[in-house]
Amino acid sequence: MTTKMIAGIISMAAAVVGASGEVTGRWSVEQARSWHESTGWLVGCNFSPSTAINQLEMWQADSFDRETIERELDWAASLGFNSVRVYLHSLAWRNDPEGFLRRTDAFLDMAESRKIGVMLVLFDSCWHPFPKAG
């Protein structure tokens, strides 16, 4: 996992685990209000570039289309979006773990430069029971 992915997972875990390590459960009204004030209203979409037919194609080395991703994240930002959800396919990871992490980091950098938060759906492969790369 990349440093950015680990940081995101840690921040998600911190939302439900207190400093003492105890699971805190539901946030208090004050915690929720504080989070909302620091984050703002989330406006976003599921993101896949127009040149990728599915989430597997988005992340493969031969079809990762940085130019299109940059342009379409610009469109999202211009519409006022501040968050996107992207699906990370397990087969893209299995076939090229190091390249997959580089491409994931590149995507996170592209989104961050536009002040767009990213919700990663880890290793989703439910769209097709027998996926194949290529």
Coordinates of N, CA and C in Angstrom, one line a residue:
M1 N 0.8 -1.2 0.0 CA 0.0 0.0 0.0 C 0.9 1.2 0.0
T2 N 0.3 2.3 -0.6 CA 1.1 3.5 -0.6 C 0.9 4.3 0.7
T3 N 1.7 5.3 0.9 CA 1.6 6.2 2.0 C 0.2 6.9 2.1
K4 N -0.2 7.3 0.9 CA -1.5 8.0 0.9 C -2.7 7.1 1.2
M5 N -2.6 5.9 0.7 CA -3.7 4.9 1.0 C -3.7 4.6 2.5
I6 N -2.5 4.4 3.1 CA -2.4 4.1 4.5 C -2.9 5.2 5.3
A7 N -2.5 6.4 5.0 CA -3.0 7.6 5.7 C -4.5 7.7 5.7
G8 N -5.1 7.4 4.6 CA -6.6 7.4 4.5 C -7.2 6.3 5.3
I9 N -6.7 5.2 5.3 CA -7.2 4.1 6.2 C -7.1 4.4 7.7
I10 N -6.0 5.0 8.0 CA -5.8 5.4 9.4 C -6.8 6.5 9.8
S11 N -7.0 7.4 8.9 CA -8.0 8.5 9.3 C -9.4 7.9 9.4
M12 N -9.7 6.9 8.6 CA -11.1 6.3 8.7 C -11.2 5.5 10.0
A13 N -10.1 4.8 10.4 CA -10.1 4.1 11.6 C -10.2 5.0 12.8
A14 N -9.5 6.2 12.7 CA -9.5 7.1 13.8 C -11.0 7.6 14.1
A15 N -11.8 7.6 13.1 CA -13.2 8.0 13.2 C -14.0 7.2 14.2
V16 N -13.6 5.9 14.3 CA -14.3 5.0 15.2 C -13.6 4.5 16.4
V17 N -12.3 4.8 16.5 CA -11.4 4.4 17.6 C -10.9 5.6 18.3
G18 N -11.1 5.6 19.6 CA -10.6 6.8 20.4 C -9.1 6.7 20.6
A19 N -8.6 7.7 21.3 CA -7.1 7.8 21.6 C -6.7 6.6 22.5
S20 N -7.6 6.1 23.3 CA -7.2 5.0 24.2 C -7.2 3.7 23.5
G21 N -7.7 3.6 22.2 CA -7.8 2.4 21.5 C -9.2 1.7 21.6
E22 N -10.0 2.3 22.4 CA -11.4 1.8 22.5 C -12.2 2.2 21.3
V23 N -13.1 1.3 20.9 CA -14.0 1.6 19.9 C -15.1 2.6 20.5
T24 N -15.2 3.8 19.8 CA -16.1 4.8 20.4 C -17.5 4.7 19.9
G25 N -17.7 4.0 18.8 CA -19.1 3.8 18.3 C -19.5 5.1 17.7
R26 N -20.8 5.4 17.9 CA -21.4 6.6 17.2 C -20.8 7.9 17.7
W27 N -20.6 8.8 16.8 CA -20.1 10.1 17.1 C -21.1 10.9 17.9
S28 N -20.6 11.7 18.8 CA -21.5 12.7 19.4 C -21.9 13.7 18.4
V29 N -22.9 14.5 18.8 CA -23.4 15.6 17.9 C -22.3 16.6 17.7
E30 N -21.5 16.8 18.7 CA -20.4 17.8 18.6 C -19.3 17.3 17.7
Q31 N -19.0 16.0 17.7 CA -18.0 15.4 16.8 C -18.5 15.5 15.4
A32 N -19.7 15.1 15.2 CA -20.3 15.2 13.8 C -20.3 16.6 13.3
R33 N -20.7 17.6 14.1 CA -20.7 19.0 13.7 C -19.3 19.5 13.4
S34 N -18.3 19.1 14.2 CA -16.9 19.5 14.0 C -16.4 18.9 12.7
W35 N -16.7 17.7 12.4 CA -16.2 17.0 11.1 C -16.9 17.8 10.0
H36 N -18.2 18.0 10.0 CA -18.9 18.7 9.0 C -18.3 20.1 8.7
E37 N -18.1 20.8 9.8 CA -17.5 22.2 9.6 C -16.1 22.2 9.0
S38 N -15.3 21.2 9.3 CA -14.0 21.1 8.7 C -14.0 20.5 7.3
T39 N -15.0 19.7 6.9 CA -15.1 19.1 5.6 C -16.0 19.8 4.7
G40 N -17.1 20.3 5.1 CA -18.1 20.9 4.3 C -19.0 19.8 3.7
W41 N -20.0 20.3 2.9 CA -20.9 19.4 2.3 C -20.2 18.6 1.1
L42 N -20.4 17.3 1.1 CA -19.7 16.5 0.1 C -20.6 16.5 -1.1
V43 N -20.0 16.8 -2.3 CA -20.7 16.8 -3.5 C -19.8 16.0 -4.5
G44 N -20.3 14.9 -5.0 CA -19.5 14.1 -5.9 C -20.2 13.1 -6.7
C45 N -19.4 12.1 -7.2 CA -19.9 11.1 -8.1 C -19.0 9.9 -8.1
N46 N -19.5 8.8 -8.7 CA -18.7 7.7 -9.0 C -17.8 8.2 -10.2
F47 N -16.5 7.9 -10.2 CA -15.6 8.4 -11.2 C -15.0 7.2 -12.0
S48 N -15.1 7.3 -13.3 CA -14.4 6.5 -14.2 C -14.2 7.3 -15.5
P49 N -13.0 7.4 -16.0 CA -12.8 8.2 -17.1 C -13.5 7.7 -18.4
S50 N -13.9 8.6 -19.2 CA -14.7 8.2 -20.4 C -14.0 7.2 -21.3
T51 N -12.7 7.1 -21.2 CA -12.0 6.2 -22.1 C -11.8 4.8 -21.5
A52 N -12.4 4.6 -20.3 CA -12.3 3.3 -19.7 C -13.7 2.7 -19.6
I53 N -13.8 1.5 -20.1 CA -15.2 0.8 -20.2 C -15.6 0.3 -18.8
N54 N -14.6 0.1 -17.9 CA -14.9 -0.3 -16.5 C -13.8 0.0 -15.6
Q55 N -13.9 -0.4 -14.3 CA -12.9 0.0 -13.3 C -11.6 -0.8 -13.5
L56 N -11.7 -2.0 -14.1 CA -10.4 -2.7 -14.4 C -9.6 -2.0 -15.5
E57 N -10.3 -1.5 -16.5 CA -9.6 -0.8 -17.6 C -9.0 0.5 -17.1
M58 N -9.7 1.1 -16.1 CA -9.2 2.4 -15.6 C -7.8 2.3 -15.0
W59 N -7.5 1.1 -14.4 CA -6.2 1.0 -13.7 C -5.1 0.2 -14.3
Q60 N -5.4 -0.4 -15.5 CA -4.4 -1.2 -16.1 C -3.3 -0.3 -16.8
A61 N -2.1 -0.7 -16.9 CA -1.0 0.1 -17.4 C -1.3 0.6 -18.8
D62 N -1.8 -0.3 -19.7 CA -2.0 0.1 -21.1 C -3.2 1.0 -21.3
S63 N -4.1 1.1 -20.4 CA -5.3 1.9 -20.6 C -5.5 3.0 -19.5
F64 N -4.5 3.2 -18.6 CA -4.6 4.3 -17.6 C -4.4 5.6 -18.4
D65 N -5.4 6.4 -18.5 CA -5.4 7.6 -19.4 C -5.3 8.9 -18.6
R66 N -4.1 9.2 -18.2 CA -3.8 10.4 -17.4 C -4.5 11.7 -18.0
E67 N -4.3 11.9 -19.3 CA -4.8 13.1 -19.9 C -6.3 13.2 -19.7
T68 N -7.0 12.1 -20.0 CA -8.5 12.1 -19.8 C -8.9 12.3 -18.4
I69 N -8.2 11.6 -17.5 CA -8.5 11.7 -16.0 C -8.3 13.2 -15.6
E70 N -7.2 13.8 -16.0 CA -7.0 15.2 -15.6 C -8.1 16.1 -16.1
R71 N -8.5 16.0 -17.4 CA -9.5 16.8 -18.0 C -10.8 16.6 -17.3
E72 N -11.2 15.3 -17.0 CA -12.5 15.1 -16.4 C -12.5 15.4 -14.9
L73 N -11.4 15.4 -14.2 CA -11.4 15.9 -12.9 C -11.5 17.4 -12.9
D74 N -10.9 18.0 -13.9 CA -11.1 19.5 -14.0 C -12.6 19.8 -14.2
W75 N -13.3 19.0 -15.0 CA -14.7 19.2 -15.2 C -15.5 19.1 -13.9
A76 N -15.1 18.0 -13.2 CA -15.8 17.8 -11.9 C -15.6 18.9 -10.9
A77 N -14.3 19.4 -10.9 CA -14.0 20.6 -10.0 C -14.8 21.8 -10.4
S78 N -14.9 22.0 -11.8 CA -15.6 23.2 -12.3 C -17.1 23.2 -12.0
L79 N -17.6 22.0 -11.8 CA -19.0 21.8 -11.4 C -19.3 21.9 -9.9
G80 N -18.2 22.0 -9.2 CA -18.3 22.2 -7.7 C -18.2 20.9 -7.0
F81 N -17.8 19.8 -7.7 CA -17.6 18.5 -7.0 C -16.4 18.6 -6.1
N82 N -16.5 18.0 -4.9 CA -15.3 18.0 -4.0 C -15.0 16.6 -3.5
S83 N -15.6 15.6 -4.2 CA -15.3 14.2 -3.8 C -15.7 13.3 -5.0
V84 N -15.0 12.2 -5.1 CA -15.3 11.2 -6.1 C -15.0 9.8 -5.5
R85 N -15.8 8.9 -6.0 CA -15.6 7.5 -5.5 C -15.0 6.7 -6.7
V86 N -14.0 6.0 -6.5 CA -13.4 5.1 -7.5 C -13.2 3.7 -7.0
Y87 N -13.4 2.8 -8.0 CA -13.3 1.4 -7.7 C -12.0 0.8 -8.1
L88 N -11.3 0.2 -7.1 CA -10.0 -0.4 -7.4 C -10.2 -1.9 -7.6
H89 N -9.9 -2.4 -8.8 CA -10.1 -3.8 -9.2 C -9.0 -4.7 -8.7
S90 N -9.4 -5.8 -8.1 CA -8.4 -6.8 -7.6 C -7.5 -7.3 -8.7
L91 N -8.0 -7.5 -9.9 CA -7.2 -8.1 -10.9 C -6.1 -7.1 -11.4
A92 N -6.4 -5.9 -11.4 CA -5.3 -4.9 -11.8 C -4.2 -4.9 -10.7
W93 N -4.5 -5.1 -9.5 CA -3.5 -5.3 -8.4 C -2.7 -6.5 -8.6
R94 N -3.4 -7.7 -8.8 CA -2.7 -8.9 -8.9 C -1.8 -9.0 -10.1
N95 N -2.2 -8.4 -11.2 CA -1.3 -8.4 -12.4 C -0.1 -7.5 -12.4
D96 N -0.2 -6.4 -11.6 CA 0.9 -5.4 -11.6 C 0.8 -4.6 -10.3
P97 N 1.2 -5.2 -9.2 CA 1.0 -4.5 -7.9 C 1.8 -3.1 -7.8
E98 N 3.0 -3.1 -8.3 CA 3.8 -1.9 -8.2 C 3.2 -0.8 -9.1
G99 N 2.9 -1.2 -10.3 CA 2.4 -0.2 -11.3 C 1.0 0.3 -10.8
F100 N 0.2 -0.7 -10.3 CA -1.1 -0.3 -9.8 C -1.0 0.8 -8.7
L101 N -0.1 0.6 -7.8 CA 0.1 1.6 -6.7 C 0.6 2.9 -7.2
R102 N 1.5 2.9 -8.2 CA 1.9 4.1 -8.9 C 0.8 4.9 -9.5
R103 N -0.1 4.1 -10.2 CA -1.2 4.7 -10.9 C -2.2 5.3 -9.9
T104 N -2.4 4.5 -8.8 CA -3.3 5.0 -7.7 C -2.8 6.3 -7.1
D105 N -1.5 6.3 -6.8 CA -0.9 7.5 -6.3 C -1.1 8.7 -7.2
A106 N -0.8 8.4 -8.5 CA -1.0 9.5 -9.5 C -2.4 10.0 -9.5
F107 N -3.4 9.1 -9.5 CA -4.8 9.5 -9.4 C -5.1 10.4 -8.2
L108 N -4.6 9.9 -7.0 CA -4.8 10.7 -5.8 C -4.1 12.0 -5.9
D109 N -3.0 12.1 -6.5 CA -2.3 13.4 -6.6 C -3.1 14.4 -7.6
M110 N -3.7 13.8 -8.6 CA -4.5 14.6 -9.6 C -5.7 15.1 -8.9
A111 N -6.4 14.3 -8.1 CA -7.6 14.7 -7.4 C -7.2 15.7 -6.3
E112 N -6.2 15.5 -5.6 CA -5.8 16.4 -4.5 C -5.4 17.8 -5.0
S113 N -4.8 17.8 -6.2 CA -4.4 19.1 -6.8 C -5.7 20.0 -7.1
R114 N -6.8 19.3 -7.2 CA -8.1 20.0 -7.5 C -9.0 20.1 -6.3
K115 N -8.4 19.7 -5.1 CA -9.1 19.8 -3.9 C -10.4 18.8 -3.9
I116 N -10.2 17.7 -4.6 CA -11.2 16.7 -4.6 C -10.8 15.5 -3.8
G117 N -11.6 15.2 -2.8 CA -11.4 14.0 -2.0 C -11.7 12.7 -2.7
V118 N -11.1 11.6 -2.3 CA -11.3 10.4 -3.0 C -11.8 9.3 -2.0
M119 N -12.9 8.6 -2.3 CA -13.3 7.4 -1.6 C -12.9 6.2 -2.4
L120 N -11.9 5.4 -1.9 CA -11.5 4.3 -2.7 C -12.3 3.1 -2.2
V121 N -12.9 2.4 -3.2 CA -13.6 1.1 -3.0 C -12.6 0.0 -3.3
L122 N -12.1 -0.6 -2.2 CA -11.0 -1.5 -2.3 C -11.3 -2.8 -3.0
F123 N -10.6 -3.1 -4.0 CA -10.6 -4.4 -4.7 C -12.0 -4.9 -5.0
D124 N -12.8 -4.1 -5.6 CA -14.1 -4.4 -6.1 C -14.0 -5.2 -7.4
S125 N -14.7 -6.3 -7.4 CA -14.7 -7.1 -8.7 C -16.0 -7.8 -8.9
C126 N -17.1 -7.2 -8.4 CA -18.4 -7.8 -8.4 C -19.1 -7.5 -9.7
W127 N -18.6 -6.7 -10.6 CA -19.3 -6.3 -11.8 C -19.3 -7.5 -12.8
H128 N -18.4 -8.4 -12.7 CA -18.3 -9.5 -13.6 C -17.7 -10.7 -12.8
P129 N -18.4 -11.9 -12.8 CA -17.9 -13.0 -12.0 C -16.5 -13.6 -12.5
F130 N -16.2 -13.4 -13.7 CA -14.9 -14.0 -14.3 C -14.1 -13.0 -15.0
P131 N -13.6 -12.0 -14.3 CA -12.9 -10.9 -15.0 C -11.6 -11.3 -15.7
K132 N -11.3 -10.7 -16.8 CA -10.0 -10.9 -17.4 C -9.4 -9.6 -17.8
A133 N -8.1 -9.5 -17.6 CA -7.3 -8.3 -18.0 C -7.2 -8.2 -19.5
G134 N -7.0 -7.0 -19.9 CA -6.8 -6.8 -21.3 C -8.0 -6.1 -22.0

